[in-house]
Amino acid sequence: MFVPAQRKTESRLARTPHLAWLAPLALTVLAGCASRNDLYVLLPGKDGKTGALIIESDGQKQTLDKPYAAARVKNVGSVDGFKSSEAEVKQDFGPALAAQPKRPVSFYLYFETDTDEFVPESRALVNQIFAEIARRPAPEVVIIGHTDRVGTPQHNDALSLRRAERCRDELIKLGIPKVRISVAGRGSREPEVRTASQVSEPRNRRVEISVR
């Protein structure tokens, strides 16, 4: 993903969009003048890993594949690679970073057998999920309910939806607008742990809450 900090001029230099898509975040400053002075920096994800980004200008290439790897294109055919840092990124790209939406996060809540009652550990997470949603100016919340393979498909479809709706209702009570939340039930179709039919598996009795 490219984040223009100034008005974009000419064309982007990444000739391999599939590689750019692998990068958690690639920042670029594009300066409009007679000689180019374009700066690209590859940022790490939360796990510290990156994808890769290839910068190309008139046949000259530079591959960015490590955290804070950077490249500057001064003129056509001139691509200089160097190592940036977290501090330099904050200084050079502070406004662009501040304008970025928060990254999506997912939470998993687990349930007692054949009910929409949370296990104690999951019940304690509801306020944490609310806090994460409340930090976002225009949140989108998707709640997907699941079951284990005990019971009929029809029963599990209804149960998984009830679990998703229970989570939605808890968040609404805390102040999240209903219009910001969508729910669905997937029954036992998408298990976290594969089991034989009629096997009780606590890790499959869950709801996934995605917050964007």
PDB file of N, CA and C in Angstrom, residues 74-145:
ATOM      1  N   LYS A  74      16.525   9.495  -7.152  1.00  0.00           N
ATOM      2  CA  LYS A  74      16.889  10.904  -7.329  1.00  0.00           C
ATOM      3  C   LYS A  74      16.657  11.366  -8.758  1.00  0.00           C
ATOM      4  N   ASN A  75      16.983  10.507  -9.712  1.00  0.00           N
ATOM      5  CA  ASN A  75      16.769  10.800 -11.120  1.00  0.00           C
ATOM      6  C   ASN A  75      16.373   9.507 -11.808  1.00  0.00           C
ATOM      7  N   VAL A  76      15.851   9.601 -13.005  1.00  0.00           N
ATOM      8  CA  VAL A  76      15.502   8.405 -13.751  1.00  0.00           C
ATOM      9  C   VAL A  76      16.754   7.544 -13.931  1.00  0.00           C
ATOM     10  N   GLY A  77      16.647   6.279 -13.540  1.00  0.00           N
ATOM     11  CA  GLY A  77      17.774   5.365 -13.640  1.00  0.00           C
ATOM     12  C   GLY A  77      18.687   5.377 -12.439  1.00  0.00           C
ATOM     13  N   SER A  78      18.336   6.118 -11.378  1.00  0.00           N
ATOM     14  CA  SER A  78      19.151   6.180 -10.172  1.00  0.00           C
ATOM     15  C   SER A  78      18.305   5.761  -8.974  1.00  0.00           C
ATOM     16  N   VAL A  79      18.545   4.552  -8.447  1.00  0.00           N
ATOM     17  CA  VAL A  79      17.815   4.030  -7.292  1.00  0.00           C
ATOM     18  C   VAL A  79      18.829   3.677  -6.214  1.00  0.00           C
ATOM     19  N   ASP A  80      18.843   4.421  -5.116  1.00  0.00           N
ATOM     20  CA  ASP A  80      19.803   4.209  -4.041  1.00  0.00           C
ATOM     21  C   ASP A  80      19.106   3.571  -2.841  1.00  0.00           C
ATOM     22  N   GLY A  81      19.568   2.388  -2.416  1.00  0.00           N
ATOM     23  CA  GLY A  81      19.007   1.728  -1.256  1.00  0.00           C
ATOM     24  C   GLY A  81      19.749   2.104   0.017  1.00  0.00           C
ATOM     25  N   PHE A  82      19.012   2.147   1.140  1.00  0.00           N
ATOM     26  CA  PHE A  82      19.628   2.424   2.426  1.00  0.00           C
ATOM     27  C   PHE A  82      18.713   1.945   3.535  1.00  0.00           C
ATOM     28  N   LYS A  83      19.192   1.977   4.761  1.00  0.00           N
ATOM     29  CA  LYS A  83      18.408   1.542   5.912  1.00  0.00           C
ATOM     30  C   LYS A  83      17.874   2.766   6.652  1.00  0.00           C
ATOM     31  N   SER A  84      16.552   2.839   6.787  1.00  0.00           N
ATOM     32  CA  SER A  84      15.935   3.891   7.575  1.00  0.00           C
ATOM     33  C   SER A  84      15.736   3.371   9.000  1.00  0.00           C
ATOM     34  N   SER A  85      14.961   4.064   9.809  1.00  0.00           N
ATOM     35  CA  SER A  85      14.718   3.658  11.190  1.00  0.00           C
ATOM     36  C   SER A  85      13.318   4.086  11.600  1.00  0.00           C
ATOM     37  N   GLU A  86      12.858   3.546  12.716  1.00  0.00           N
ATOM     38  CA  GLU A  86      11.530   3.906  13.210  1.00  0.00           C
ATOM     39  C   GLU A  86      11.439   5.403  13.499  1.00  0.00           C
ATOM     40  N   ALA A  87      12.506   5.965  14.094  1.00  0.00           N
ATOM     41  CA  ALA A  87      12.498   7.391  14.422  1.00  0.00           C
ATOM     42  C   ALA A  87      12.438   8.247  13.156  1.00  0.00           C
ATOM     43  N   GLU A  88      13.197   7.864  12.129  1.00  0.00           N
ATOM     44  CA  GLU A  88      13.190   8.631  10.887  1.00  0.00           C
ATOM     45  C   GLU A  88      11.839   8.551  10.189  1.00  0.00           C
ATOM     46  N   VAL A  89      11.211   7.371  10.262  1.00  0.00           N
ATOM     47  CA  VAL A  89       9.897   7.206   9.650  1.00  0.00           C
ATOM     48  C   VAL A  89       8.888   8.127  10.323  1.00  0.00           C
ATOM     49  N   LYS A  90       8.917   8.177  11.654  1.00  0.00           N
ATOM     50  CA  LYS A  90       7.990   9.055  12.370  1.00  0.00           C
ATOM     51  C   LYS A  90       8.220  10.514  12.003  1.00  0.00           C
ATOM     52  N   GLN A  91       9.472  10.882  11.813  1.00  0.00           N
ATOM     53  CA  GLN A  91       9.778  12.267  11.462  1.00  0.00           C
ATOM     54  C   GLN A  91       9.337  12.592  10.039  1.00  0.00           C
ATOM     55  N   ASP A  92       9.619  11.674   9.096  1.00  0.00           N
ATOM     56  CA  ASP A  92       9.335  11.950   7.691  1.00  0.00           C
ATOM     57  C   ASP A  92       7.884  11.699   7.310  1.00  0.00           C
ATOM     58  N   PHE A  93       7.235  10.719   7.972  1.00  0.00           N
ATOM     59  CA  PHE A  93       5.900  10.302   7.548  1.00  0.00           C
ATOM     60  C   PHE A  93       4.854  10.451   8.647  1.00  0.00           C
ATOM     61  N   GLY A  94       5.140  11.272   9.639  1.00  0.00           N
ATOM     62  CA  GLY A  94       4.209  11.394  10.756  1.00  0.00           C
ATOM     63  C   GLY A  94       2.772  11.684  10.334  1.00  0.00           C
ATOM     64  N   PRO A  95       2.531  12.713   9.508  1.00  0.00           N
ATOM     65  CA  PRO A  95       1.142  13.000   9.103  1.00  0.00           C
ATOM     66  C   PRO A  95       0.495  11.850   8.333  1.00  0.00           C
ATOM     67  N   ALA A  96       1.274  11.192   7.462  1.00  0.00           N
ATOM     68  CA  ALA A  96       0.717  10.079   6.685  1.00  0.00           C
ATOM     69  C   ALA A  96       0.348   8.905   7.590  1.00  0.00           C
ATOM     70  N   LEU A  97       1.199   8.615   8.565  1.00  0.00           N
ATOM     71  CA  LEU A  97       0.906   7.525   9.493  1.00  0.00           C
ATOM     72  C   LEU A  97      -0.309   7.841  10.354  1.00  0.00           C
ATOM     73  N   ALA A  98      -0.414   9.088  10.775  1.00  0.00           N
ATOM     74  CA  ALA A  98      -1.541   9.481  11.622  1.00  0.00           C
ATOM     75  C   ALA A  98      -2.861   9.361  10.873  1.00  0.00           C
ATOM     76  N   ALA A  99      -2.803   9.505   9.545  1.00  0.00           N
ATOM     77  CA  ALA A  99      -4.028   9.448   8.737  1.00  0.00           C
ATOM     78  C   ALA A  99      -4.440   8.020   8.408  1.00  0.00           C
ATOM     79  N   GLN A 100      -3.572   7.050   8.678  1.00  0.00           N
ATOM     80  CA  GLN A 100      -3.893   5.660   8.361  1.00  0.00           C
ATOM     81  C   GLN A 100      -4.969   5.110   9.292  1.00  0.00           C
ATOM     82  N   PRO A 101      -5.924   4.343   8.754  1.00  0.00           N
ATOM     83  CA  PRO A 101      -6.891   3.682   9.643  1.00  0.00           C
ATOM     84  C   PRO A 101      -6.194   2.611  10.473  1.00  0.00           C
ATOM     85  N   LYS A 102      -6.756   2.324  11.634  1.00  0.00           N
ATOM     86  CA  LYS A 102      -6.189   1.275  12.464  1.00  0.00           C
ATOM     87  C   LYS A 102      -6.297  -0.065  11.750  1.00  0.00           C
ATOM     88  N   ARG A 103      -5.342  -0.931  12.010  1.00  0.00           N
ATOM     89  CA  ARG A 103      -5.362  -2.232  11.362  1.00  0.00           C
ATOM     90  C   ARG A 103      -6.473  -3.094  11.952  1.00  0.00           C
ATOM     91  N   PRO A 104      -7.063  -3.976  11.125  1.00  0.00           N
ATOM     92  CA  PRO A 104      -8.101  -4.872  11.644  1.00  0.00           C
ATOM     93  C   PRO A 104      -7.544  -5.781  12.740  1.00  0.00           C
ATOM     94  N   VAL A 105      -8.379  -6.096  13.707  1.00  0.00           N
ATOM     95  CA  VAL A 105      -8.012  -7.046  14.759  1.00  0.00           C
ATOM     96  C   VAL A 105      -9.156  -8.035  14.942  1.00  0.00           C
ATOM     97  N   SER A 106      -8.820  -9.228  15.413  1.00  0.00           N
ATOM     98  CA  SER A 106      -9.828 -10.266  15.643  1.00  0.00           C
ATOM     99  C   SER A 106      -9.760 -10.759  17.079  1.00  0.00           C
ATOM    100  N   PHE A 107     -10.916 -11.087  17.611  1.00  0.00           N
ATOM    101  CA  PHE A 107     -11.029 -11.647  18.954  1.00  0.00           C
ATOM    102  C   PHE A 107     -11.837 -12.948  18.867  1.00  0.00           C
ATOM    103  N   TYR A 108     -11.524 -13.883  19.778  1.00  0.00           N
ATOM    104  CA  TYR A 108     -12.249 -15.148  19.828  1.00  0.00           C
ATOM    105  C   TYR A 108     -12.843 -15.329  21.220  1.00  0.00           C
ATOM    106  N   LEU A 109     -14.138 -15.578  21.243  1.00  0.00           N
ATOM    107  CA  LEU A 109     -14.833 -15.852  22.489  1.00  0.00           C
ATOM    108  C   LEU A 109     -15.364 -17.286  22.436  1.00  0.00           C
ATOM    109  N   TYR A 110     -15.322 -17.969  23.591  1.00  0.00           N
ATOM    110  CA  TYR A 110     -15.713 -19.380  23.635  1.00  0.00           C
ATOM    111  C   TYR A 110     -16.916 -19.570  24.554  1.00  0.00           C
ATOM    112  N   PHE A 111     -17.641 -20.676  24.328  1.00  0.00           N
ATOM    113  CA  PHE A 111     -18.953 -20.863  24.946  1.00  0.00           C
ATOM    114  C   PHE A 111     -19.074 -22.222  25.623  1.00  0.00           C
ATOM    115  N   GLU A 112     -19.980 -22.257  26.597  1.00  0.00           N
ATOM    116  CA  GLU A 112     -20.310 -23.518  27.243  1.00  0.00           C
ATOM    117  C   GLU A 112     -21.040 -24.430  26.250  1.00  0.00           C
ATOM    118  N   THR A 113     -21.054 -25.717  26.542  1.00  0.00           N
ATOM    119  CA  THR A 113     -21.652 -26.695  25.636  1.00  0.00           C
ATOM    120  C   THR A 113     -23.124 -26.411  25.368  1.00  0.00           C
ATOM    121  N   ASP A 114     -23.459 -26.334  24.083  1.00  0.00           N
ATOM    122  CA  ASP A 114     -24.844 -26.254  23.611  1.00  0.00           C
ATOM    123  C   ASP A 114     -25.599 -25.042  24.160  1.00  0.00           C
ATOM    124  N   THR A 115     -24.888 -23.939  24.418  1.00  0.00           N
ATOM    125  CA  THR A 115     -25.549 -22.730  24.909  1.00  0.00           C
ATOM    126  C   THR A 115     -24.891 -21.508  24.279  1.00  0.00           C
ATOM    127  N   ASP A 116     -25.501 -20.340  24.539  1.00  0.00           N
ATOM    128  CA  ASP A 116     -24.866 -19.087  24.149  1.00  0.00           C
ATOM    129  C   ASP A 116     -24.258 -18.384  25.364  1.00  0.00           C
ATOM    130  N   GLU A 117     -23.907 -19.165  26.382  1.00  0.00           N
ATOM    131  CA  GLU A 117     -23.263 -18.632  27.584  1.00  0.00           C
ATOM    132  C   GLU A 117     -21.742 -18.679  27.423  1.00  0.00           C
ATOM    133  N   PHE A 118     -21.093 -17.540  27.707  1.00  0.00           N
ATOM    134  CA  PHE A 118     -19.637 -17.478  27.614  1.00  0.00           C
ATOM    135  C   PHE A 118     -18.987 -18.360  28.677  1.00  0.00           C
ATOM    136  N   VAL A 119     -17.826 -18.911  28.345  1.00  0.00           N
ATOM    137  CA  VAL A 119     -16.987 -19.455  29.405  1.00  0.00           C
ATOM    138  C   VAL A 119     -16.430 -18.260  30.174  1.00  0.00           C
ATOM    139  N   PRO A 120     -16.064 -18.415  31.439  1.00  0.00           N
ATOM    140  CA  PRO A 120     -15.650 -17.257  32.250  1.00  0.00           C
ATOM    141  C   PRO A 120     -14.526 -16.428  31.639  1.00  0.00           C
ATOM    142  N   GLU A 121     -13.538 -17.088  31.053  1.00  0.00           N
ATOM    143  CA  GLU A 121     -12.407 -16.349  30.494  1.00  0.00           C
ATOM    144  C   GLU A 121     -12.850 -15.444  29.347  1.00  0.00           C
ATOM    145  N   SER A 122     -13.793 -15.914  28.547  1.00  0.00           N
ATOM    146  CA  SER A 122     -14.263 -15.110  27.421  1.00  0.00           C
ATOM    147  C   SER A 122     -15.165 -13.973  27.886  1.00  0.00           C
ATOM    148  N   ARG A 123     -15.959 -14.225  28.891  1.00  0.00           N
ATOM    149  CA  ARG A 123     -16.831 -13.158  29.402  1.00  0.00           C
ATOM    150  C   ARG A 123     -16.019 -11.946  29.832  1.00  0.00           C
ATOM    151  N   ALA A 124     -14.833 -12.205  30.350  1.00  0.00           N
ATOM    152  CA  ALA A 124     -13.984 -11.114  30.819  1.00  0.00           C
ATOM    153  C   ALA A 124     -13.395 -10.291  29.672  1.00  0.00           C
ATOM    154  N   LEU A 125     -13.441 -10.809  28.423  1.00  0.00           N
ATOM    155  CA  LEU A 125     -12.864 -10.097  27.293  1.00  0.00           C
ATOM    156  C   LEU A 125     -13.812  -9.098  26.645  1.00  0.00           C
ATOM    157  N   VAL A 126     -15.081  -9.157  26.987  1.00  0.00           N
ATOM    158  CA  VAL A 126     -16.062  -8.321  26.299  1.00  0.00           C
ATOM    159  C   VAL A 126     -15.730  -6.839  26.439  1.00  0.00           C
ATOM    160  N   ASN A 127     -15.357  -6.396  27.618  1.00  0.00           N
ATOM    161  CA  ASN A 127     -15.011  -4.977  27.809  1.00  0.00           C
ATOM    162  C   ASN A 127     -13.775  -4.581  27.006  1.00  0.00           C
ATOM    163  N   GLN A 128     -12.836  -5.512  26.877  1.00  0.00           N
ATOM    164  CA  GLN A 128     -11.632  -5.235  26.084  1.00  0.00           C
ATOM    165  C   GLN A 128     -12.001  -5.049  24.604  1.00  0.00           C
ATOM    166  N   ILE A 129     -12.912  -5.878  24.109  1.00  0.00           N
ATOM    167  CA  ILE A 129     -13.362  -5.750  22.726  1.00  0.00           C
ATOM    168  C   ILE A 129     -14.085  -4.425  22.530  1.00  0.00           C
ATOM    169  N   PHE A 130     -14.938  -4.071  23.476  1.00  0.00           N
ATOM    170  CA  PHE A 130     -15.639  -2.786  23.403  1.00  0.00           C
ATOM    171  C   PHE A 130     -14.641  -1.630  23.328  1.00  0.00           C
ATOM    172  N   ALA A 131     -13.597  -1.684  24.151  1.00  0.00           N
ATOM    173  CA  ALA A 131     -12.608  -0.595  24.167  1.00  0.00           C
ATOM    174  C   ALA A 131     -11.919  -0.465  22.816  1.00  0.00           C
ATOM    175  N   GLU A 132     -11.607  -1.590  22.184  1.00  0.00           N
ATOM    176  CA  GLU A 132     -10.974  -1.553  20.872  1.00  0.00           C
ATOM    177  C   GLU A 132     -11.905  -0.949  19.834  1.00  0.00           C
ATOM    178  N   ILE A 133     -13.161  -1.309  19.870  1.00  0.00           N
ATOM    179  CA  ILE A 133     -14.137  -0.745  18.921  1.00  0.00           C
ATOM    180  C   ILE A 133     -14.303   0.754  19.162  1.00  0.00           C
ATOM    181  N   ALA A 134     -14.387   1.147  20.417  1.00  0.00           N
ATOM    182  CA  ALA A 134     -14.631   2.549  20.759  1.00  0.00           C
ATOM    183  C   ALA A 134     -13.482   3.453  20.336  1.00  0.00           C
ATOM    184  N   ARG A 135     -12.277   2.906  20.168  1.00  0.00           N
ATOM    185  CA  ARG A 135     -11.131   3.718  19.747  1.00  0.00           C
ATOM    186  C   ARG A 135     -11.194   4.102  18.271  1.00  0.00           C
ATOM    187  N   ARG A 136     -12.074   3.465  17.516  1.00  0.00           N
ATOM    188  CA  ARG A 136     -12.132   3.696  16.074  1.00  0.00           C
ATOM    189  C   ARG A 136     -13.271   4.665  15.747  1.00  0.00           C
ATOM    190  N   PRO A 137     -13.005   5.666  14.923  1.00  0.00           N
ATOM    191  CA  PRO A 137     -14.031   6.677  14.650  1.00  0.00           C
ATOM    192  C   PRO A 137     -15.232   6.144  13.876  1.00  0.00           C
ATOM    193  N   ALA A 138     -15.022   5.180  12.991  1.00  0.00           N
ATOM    194  CA  ALA A 138     -16.126   4.617  12.198  1.00  0.00           C
ATOM    195  C   ALA A 138     -15.937   3.097  12.111  1.00  0.00           C
ATOM    196  N   PRO A 139     -16.140   2.395  13.209  1.00  0.00           N
ATOM    197  CA  PRO A 139     -15.827   0.957  13.237  1.00  0.00           C
ATOM    198  C   PRO A 139     -16.804   0.120  12.420  1.00  0.00           C
ATOM    199  N   GLU A 140     -16.281  -0.999  11.937  1.00  0.00           N
ATOM    200  CA  GLU A 140     -17.097  -2.039  11.323  1.00  0.00           C
ATOM    201  C   GLU A 140     -16.808  -3.322  12.102  1.00  0.00           C
ATOM    202  N   VAL A 141     -17.852  -3.941  12.614  1.00  0.00           N
ATOM    203  CA  VAL A 141     -17.696  -5.131  13.444  1.00  0.00           C
ATOM    204  C   VAL A 141     -18.443  -6.286  12.785  1.00  0.00           C
ATOM    205  N   VAL A 142     -17.722  -7.372  12.534  1.00  0.00           N
ATOM    206  CA  VAL A 142     -18.321  -8.566  11.943  1.00  0.00           C
ATOM    207  C   VAL A 142     -18.195  -9.701  12.946  1.00  0.00           C
ATOM    208  N   ILE A 143     -19.324 -10.305  13.299  1.00  0.00           N
ATOM    209  CA  ILE A 143     -19.348 -11.363  14.309  1.00  0.00           C
ATOM    210  C   ILE A 143     -19.842 -12.652  13.660  1.00  0.00           C
ATOM    211  N   ILE A 144     -19.019 -13.687  13.719  1.00  0.00           N
ATOM    212  CA  ILE A 144     -19.352 -14.969  13.106  1.00  0.00           C
ATOM    213  C   ILE A 144     -19.382 -16.040  14.195  1.00  0.00           C
ATOM    214  N   GLY A 145     -20.520 -16.706  14.344  1.00  0.00           N
ATOM    215  CA  GLY A 145     -20.665 -17.757  15.336  1.00  0.00           C
ATOM    216  C   GLY A 145     -20.371 -19.137  14.765  1.00  0.00           C
TER     217      GLY A 145
END
